[in-house]
mmCIF file of C-alpha atoms and ligand atoms in Angstrom:
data_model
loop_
_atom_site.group_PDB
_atom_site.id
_atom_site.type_symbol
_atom_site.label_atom_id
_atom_site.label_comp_id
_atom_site.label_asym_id
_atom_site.label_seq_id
_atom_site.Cartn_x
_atom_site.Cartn_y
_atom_site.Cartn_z
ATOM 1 C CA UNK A 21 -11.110 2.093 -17.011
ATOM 2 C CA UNK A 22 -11.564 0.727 -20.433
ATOM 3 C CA UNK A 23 -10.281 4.308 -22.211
ATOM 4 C CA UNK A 24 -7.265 4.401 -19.896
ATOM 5 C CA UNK A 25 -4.360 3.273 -19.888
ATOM 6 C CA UNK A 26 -3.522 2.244 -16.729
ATOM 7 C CA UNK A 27 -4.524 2.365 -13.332
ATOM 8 C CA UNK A 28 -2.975 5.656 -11.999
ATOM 9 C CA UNK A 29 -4.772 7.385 -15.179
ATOM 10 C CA UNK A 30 -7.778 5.955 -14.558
ATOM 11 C CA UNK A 31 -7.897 6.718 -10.688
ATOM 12 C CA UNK A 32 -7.088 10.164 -11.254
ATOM 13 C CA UNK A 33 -2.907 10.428 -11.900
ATOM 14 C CA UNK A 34 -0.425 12.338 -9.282
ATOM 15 C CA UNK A 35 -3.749 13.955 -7.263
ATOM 16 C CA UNK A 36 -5.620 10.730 -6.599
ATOM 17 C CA UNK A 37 -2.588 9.098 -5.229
ATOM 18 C CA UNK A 38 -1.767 11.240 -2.889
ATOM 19 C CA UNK A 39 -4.833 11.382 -1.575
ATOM 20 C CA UNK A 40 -5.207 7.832 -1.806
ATOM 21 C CA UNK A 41 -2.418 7.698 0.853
ATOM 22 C CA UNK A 42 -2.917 10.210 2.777
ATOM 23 C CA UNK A 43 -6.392 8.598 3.350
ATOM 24 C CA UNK A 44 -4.603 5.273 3.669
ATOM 25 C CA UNK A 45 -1.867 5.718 6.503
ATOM 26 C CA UNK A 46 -4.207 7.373 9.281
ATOM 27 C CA UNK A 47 -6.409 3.733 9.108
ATOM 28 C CA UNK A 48 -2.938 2.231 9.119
ATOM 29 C CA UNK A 49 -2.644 3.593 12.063
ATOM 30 C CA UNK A 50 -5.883 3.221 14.016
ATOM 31 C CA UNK A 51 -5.596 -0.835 12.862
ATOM 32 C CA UNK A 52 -5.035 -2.472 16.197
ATOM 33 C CA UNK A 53 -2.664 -4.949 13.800
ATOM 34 C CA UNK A 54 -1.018 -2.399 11.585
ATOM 35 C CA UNK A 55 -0.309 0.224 14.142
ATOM 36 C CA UNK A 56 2.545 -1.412 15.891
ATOM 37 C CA UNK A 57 4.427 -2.114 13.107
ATOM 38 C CA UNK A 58 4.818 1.808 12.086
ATOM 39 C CA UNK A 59 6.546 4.302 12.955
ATOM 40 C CA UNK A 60 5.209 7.442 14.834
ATOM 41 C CA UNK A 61 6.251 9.998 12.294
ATOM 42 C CA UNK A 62 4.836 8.479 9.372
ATOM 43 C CA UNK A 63 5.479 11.214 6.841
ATOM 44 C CA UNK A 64 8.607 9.589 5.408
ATOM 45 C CA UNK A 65 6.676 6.298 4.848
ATOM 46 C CA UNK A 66 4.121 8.492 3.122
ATOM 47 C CA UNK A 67 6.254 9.962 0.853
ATOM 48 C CA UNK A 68 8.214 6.676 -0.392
ATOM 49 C CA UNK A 69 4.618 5.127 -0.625
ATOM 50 C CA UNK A 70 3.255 8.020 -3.176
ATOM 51 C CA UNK A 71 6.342 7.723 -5.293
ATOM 52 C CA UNK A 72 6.140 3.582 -5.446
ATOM 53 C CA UNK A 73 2.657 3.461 -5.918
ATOM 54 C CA UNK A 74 2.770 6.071 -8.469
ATOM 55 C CA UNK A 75 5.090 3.197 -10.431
ATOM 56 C CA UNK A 76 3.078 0.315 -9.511
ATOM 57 C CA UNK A 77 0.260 1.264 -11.133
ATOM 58 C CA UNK A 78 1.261 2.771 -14.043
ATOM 59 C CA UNK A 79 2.777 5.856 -13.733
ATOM 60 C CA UNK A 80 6.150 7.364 -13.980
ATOM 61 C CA UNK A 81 8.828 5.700 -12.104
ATOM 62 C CA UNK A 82 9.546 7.662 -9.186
ATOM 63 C CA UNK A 83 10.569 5.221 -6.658
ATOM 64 C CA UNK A 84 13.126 3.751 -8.381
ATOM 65 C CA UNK A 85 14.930 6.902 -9.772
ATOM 66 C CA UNK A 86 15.076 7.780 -6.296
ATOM 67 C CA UNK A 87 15.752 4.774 -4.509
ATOM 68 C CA UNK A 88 16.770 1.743 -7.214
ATOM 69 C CA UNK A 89 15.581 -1.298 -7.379
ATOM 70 C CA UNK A 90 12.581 -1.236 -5.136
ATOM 71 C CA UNK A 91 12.799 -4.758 -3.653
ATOM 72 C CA UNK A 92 9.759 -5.111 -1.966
ATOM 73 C CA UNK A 93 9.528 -8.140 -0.151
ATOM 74 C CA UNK A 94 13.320 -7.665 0.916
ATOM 75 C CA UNK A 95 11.951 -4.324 2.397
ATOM 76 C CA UNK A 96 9.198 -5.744 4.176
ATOM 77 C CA UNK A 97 11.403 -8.722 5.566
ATOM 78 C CA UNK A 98 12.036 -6.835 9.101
ATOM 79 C CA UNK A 99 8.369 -6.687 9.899
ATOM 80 C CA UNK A 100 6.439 -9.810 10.876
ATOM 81 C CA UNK A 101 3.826 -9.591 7.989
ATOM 82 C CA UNK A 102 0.551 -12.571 8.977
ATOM 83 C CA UNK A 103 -2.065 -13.647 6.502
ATOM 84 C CA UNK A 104 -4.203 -11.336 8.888
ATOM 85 C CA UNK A 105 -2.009 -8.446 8.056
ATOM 86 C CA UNK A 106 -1.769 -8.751 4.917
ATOM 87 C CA UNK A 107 -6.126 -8.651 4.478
ATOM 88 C CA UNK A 108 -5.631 -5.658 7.239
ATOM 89 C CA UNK A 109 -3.980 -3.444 4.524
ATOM 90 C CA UNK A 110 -5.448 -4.628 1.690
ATOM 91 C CA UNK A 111 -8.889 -3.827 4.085
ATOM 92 C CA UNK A 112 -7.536 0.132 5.005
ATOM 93 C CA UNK A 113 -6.861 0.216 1.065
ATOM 94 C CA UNK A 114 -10.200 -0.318 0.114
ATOM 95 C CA UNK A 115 -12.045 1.576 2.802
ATOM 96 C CA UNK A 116 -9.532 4.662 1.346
ATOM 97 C CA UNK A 117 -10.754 4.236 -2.197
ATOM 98 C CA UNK A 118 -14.479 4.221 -1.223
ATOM 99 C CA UNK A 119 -13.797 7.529 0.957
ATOM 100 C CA UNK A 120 -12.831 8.845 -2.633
ATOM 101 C CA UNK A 121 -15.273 7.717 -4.347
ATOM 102 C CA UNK A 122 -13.339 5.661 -6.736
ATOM 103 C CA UNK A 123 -16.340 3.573 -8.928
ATOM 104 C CA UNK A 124 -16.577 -0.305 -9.357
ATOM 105 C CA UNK A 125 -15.126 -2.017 -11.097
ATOM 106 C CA UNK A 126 -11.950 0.525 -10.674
ATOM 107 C CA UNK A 127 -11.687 -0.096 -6.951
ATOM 108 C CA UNK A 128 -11.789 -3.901 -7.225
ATOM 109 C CA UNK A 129 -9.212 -3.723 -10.362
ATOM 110 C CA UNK A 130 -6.900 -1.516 -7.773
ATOM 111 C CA UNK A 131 -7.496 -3.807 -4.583
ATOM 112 C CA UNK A 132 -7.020 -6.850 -7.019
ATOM 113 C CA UNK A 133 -3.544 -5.192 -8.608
ATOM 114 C CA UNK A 134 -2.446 -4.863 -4.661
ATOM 115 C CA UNK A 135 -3.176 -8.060 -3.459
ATOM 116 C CA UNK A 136 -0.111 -9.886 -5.282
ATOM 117 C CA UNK A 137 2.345 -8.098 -3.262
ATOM 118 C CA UNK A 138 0.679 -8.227 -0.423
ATOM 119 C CA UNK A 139 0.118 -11.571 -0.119
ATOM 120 C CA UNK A 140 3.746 -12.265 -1.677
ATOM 121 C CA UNK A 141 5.000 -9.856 1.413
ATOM 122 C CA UNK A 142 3.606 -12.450 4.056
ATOM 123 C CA UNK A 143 6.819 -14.071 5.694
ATOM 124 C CA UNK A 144 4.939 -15.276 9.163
ATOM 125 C CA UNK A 145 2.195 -17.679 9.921
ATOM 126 C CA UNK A 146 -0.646 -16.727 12.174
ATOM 127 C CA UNK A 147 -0.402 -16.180 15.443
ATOM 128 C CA UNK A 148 -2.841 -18.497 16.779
ATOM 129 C CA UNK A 149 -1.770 -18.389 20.125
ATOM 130 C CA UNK A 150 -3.011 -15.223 20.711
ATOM 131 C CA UNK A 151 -6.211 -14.612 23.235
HETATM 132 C C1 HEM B 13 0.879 -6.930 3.410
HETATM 133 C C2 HEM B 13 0.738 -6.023 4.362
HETATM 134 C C3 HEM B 13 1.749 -4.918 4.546
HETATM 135 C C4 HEM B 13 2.274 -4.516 5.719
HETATM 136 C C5 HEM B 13 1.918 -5.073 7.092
HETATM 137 C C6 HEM B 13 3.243 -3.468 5.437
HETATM 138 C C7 HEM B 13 4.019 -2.825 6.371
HETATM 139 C C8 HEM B 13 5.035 -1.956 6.098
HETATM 140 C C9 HEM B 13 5.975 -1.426 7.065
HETATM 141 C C10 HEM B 13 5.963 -1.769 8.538
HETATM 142 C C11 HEM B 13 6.810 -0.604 6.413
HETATM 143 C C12 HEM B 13 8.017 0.157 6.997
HETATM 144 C C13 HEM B 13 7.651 1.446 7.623
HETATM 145 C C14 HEM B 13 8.941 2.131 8.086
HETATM 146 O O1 HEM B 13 9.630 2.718 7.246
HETATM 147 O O2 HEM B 13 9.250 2.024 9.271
HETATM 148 C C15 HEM B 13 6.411 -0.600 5.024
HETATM 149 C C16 HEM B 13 7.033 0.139 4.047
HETATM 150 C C17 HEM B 13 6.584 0.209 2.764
HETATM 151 N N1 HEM B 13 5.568 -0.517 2.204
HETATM 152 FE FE1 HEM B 13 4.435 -1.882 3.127
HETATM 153 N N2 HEM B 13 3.270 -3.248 4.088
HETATM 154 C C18 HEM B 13 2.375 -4.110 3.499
HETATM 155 C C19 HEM B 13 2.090 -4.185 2.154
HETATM 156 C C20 HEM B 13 2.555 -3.332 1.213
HETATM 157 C C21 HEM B 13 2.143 -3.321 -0.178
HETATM 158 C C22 HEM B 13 1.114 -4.290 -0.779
HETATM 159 C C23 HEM B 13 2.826 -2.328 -0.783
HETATM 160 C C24 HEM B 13 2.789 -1.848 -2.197
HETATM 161 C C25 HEM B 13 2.292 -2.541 -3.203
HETATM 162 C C26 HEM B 13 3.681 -1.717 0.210
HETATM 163 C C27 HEM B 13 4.553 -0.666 -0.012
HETATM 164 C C28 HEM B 13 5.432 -0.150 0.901
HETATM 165 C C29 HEM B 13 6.410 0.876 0.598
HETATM 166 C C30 HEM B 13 6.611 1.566 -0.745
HETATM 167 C C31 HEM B 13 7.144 1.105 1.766
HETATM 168 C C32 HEM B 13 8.326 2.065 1.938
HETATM 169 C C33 HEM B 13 9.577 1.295 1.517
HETATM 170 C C34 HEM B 13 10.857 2.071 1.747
HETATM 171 O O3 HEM B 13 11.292 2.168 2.899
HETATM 172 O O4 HEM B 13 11.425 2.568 0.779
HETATM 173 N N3 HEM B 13 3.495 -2.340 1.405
HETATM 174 N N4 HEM B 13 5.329 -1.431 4.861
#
């Protein structure tokens, strides 16, 4: 990590991250708490998802010269996001980057850089009345 400078060098630039998601969204969707929240054709999602991650960690901003402002949070508002949910991503994340291969202490620095948002992008409590 040390001789890069940023996180979307260091995990390997445009290739890595689009096979970072496209190892991401099919755990997505076999999470028994992720899956409902998705849509069935989840290319589009994909797609928005290699150009913003691209940006968040580093690289060239493609998200926002295609689609302003990215307002994340505000984006995520429509979806009842849980504590649980939040640790479900953040969980299909990191199972993604060890499918790759990425080394420690790169995969913690990238799960680490992701948990802000996603814990900022929790807007319901816990459903304890469930089972
Ligand atoms: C905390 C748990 C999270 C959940 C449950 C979640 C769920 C979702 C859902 C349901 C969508 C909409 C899919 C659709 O278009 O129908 C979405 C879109 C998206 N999410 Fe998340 N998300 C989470 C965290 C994150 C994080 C941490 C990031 C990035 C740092 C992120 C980036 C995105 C992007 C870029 C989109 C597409 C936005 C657009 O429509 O332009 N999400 N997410």
């Amino acid at each position: 990590m040390s001789s890069y400078a940023t996180l979307y060098e260091a995990l390997g630039g445009a290739e890595a991250i689009r096979d970072l998601v496209s190892r991401f969204y099919p755990k997505v969707q076999a999470h028994p708490l992720l899956a409902p929240l998705f849509p069935e054709d989840i290319h589009p999602v994909m797609e928005k998802q290699i150009l913003f991650l691209t940006q968040f960690l580093g690289g060239p901003s493609l998200y926002s010269d295609q689609y302003g402002h990215p307002m994340m949070r505000a984006r995520h508002l429509p979806f009842e996001i849980t504590p649980e949910r939040a640790a479900a991503w953040l969980g299909c994340m990191s199972s993604a980057l060890g499918e790759m291969s990425v080394p420690e202490p790169l995969r913690q620095l990238t799960i680490e850089r992701l948990s802000g948002p996603a814990h900022h992008f929790v807007n319901t409590e816990s459903d304890t009345t469930a089972n």
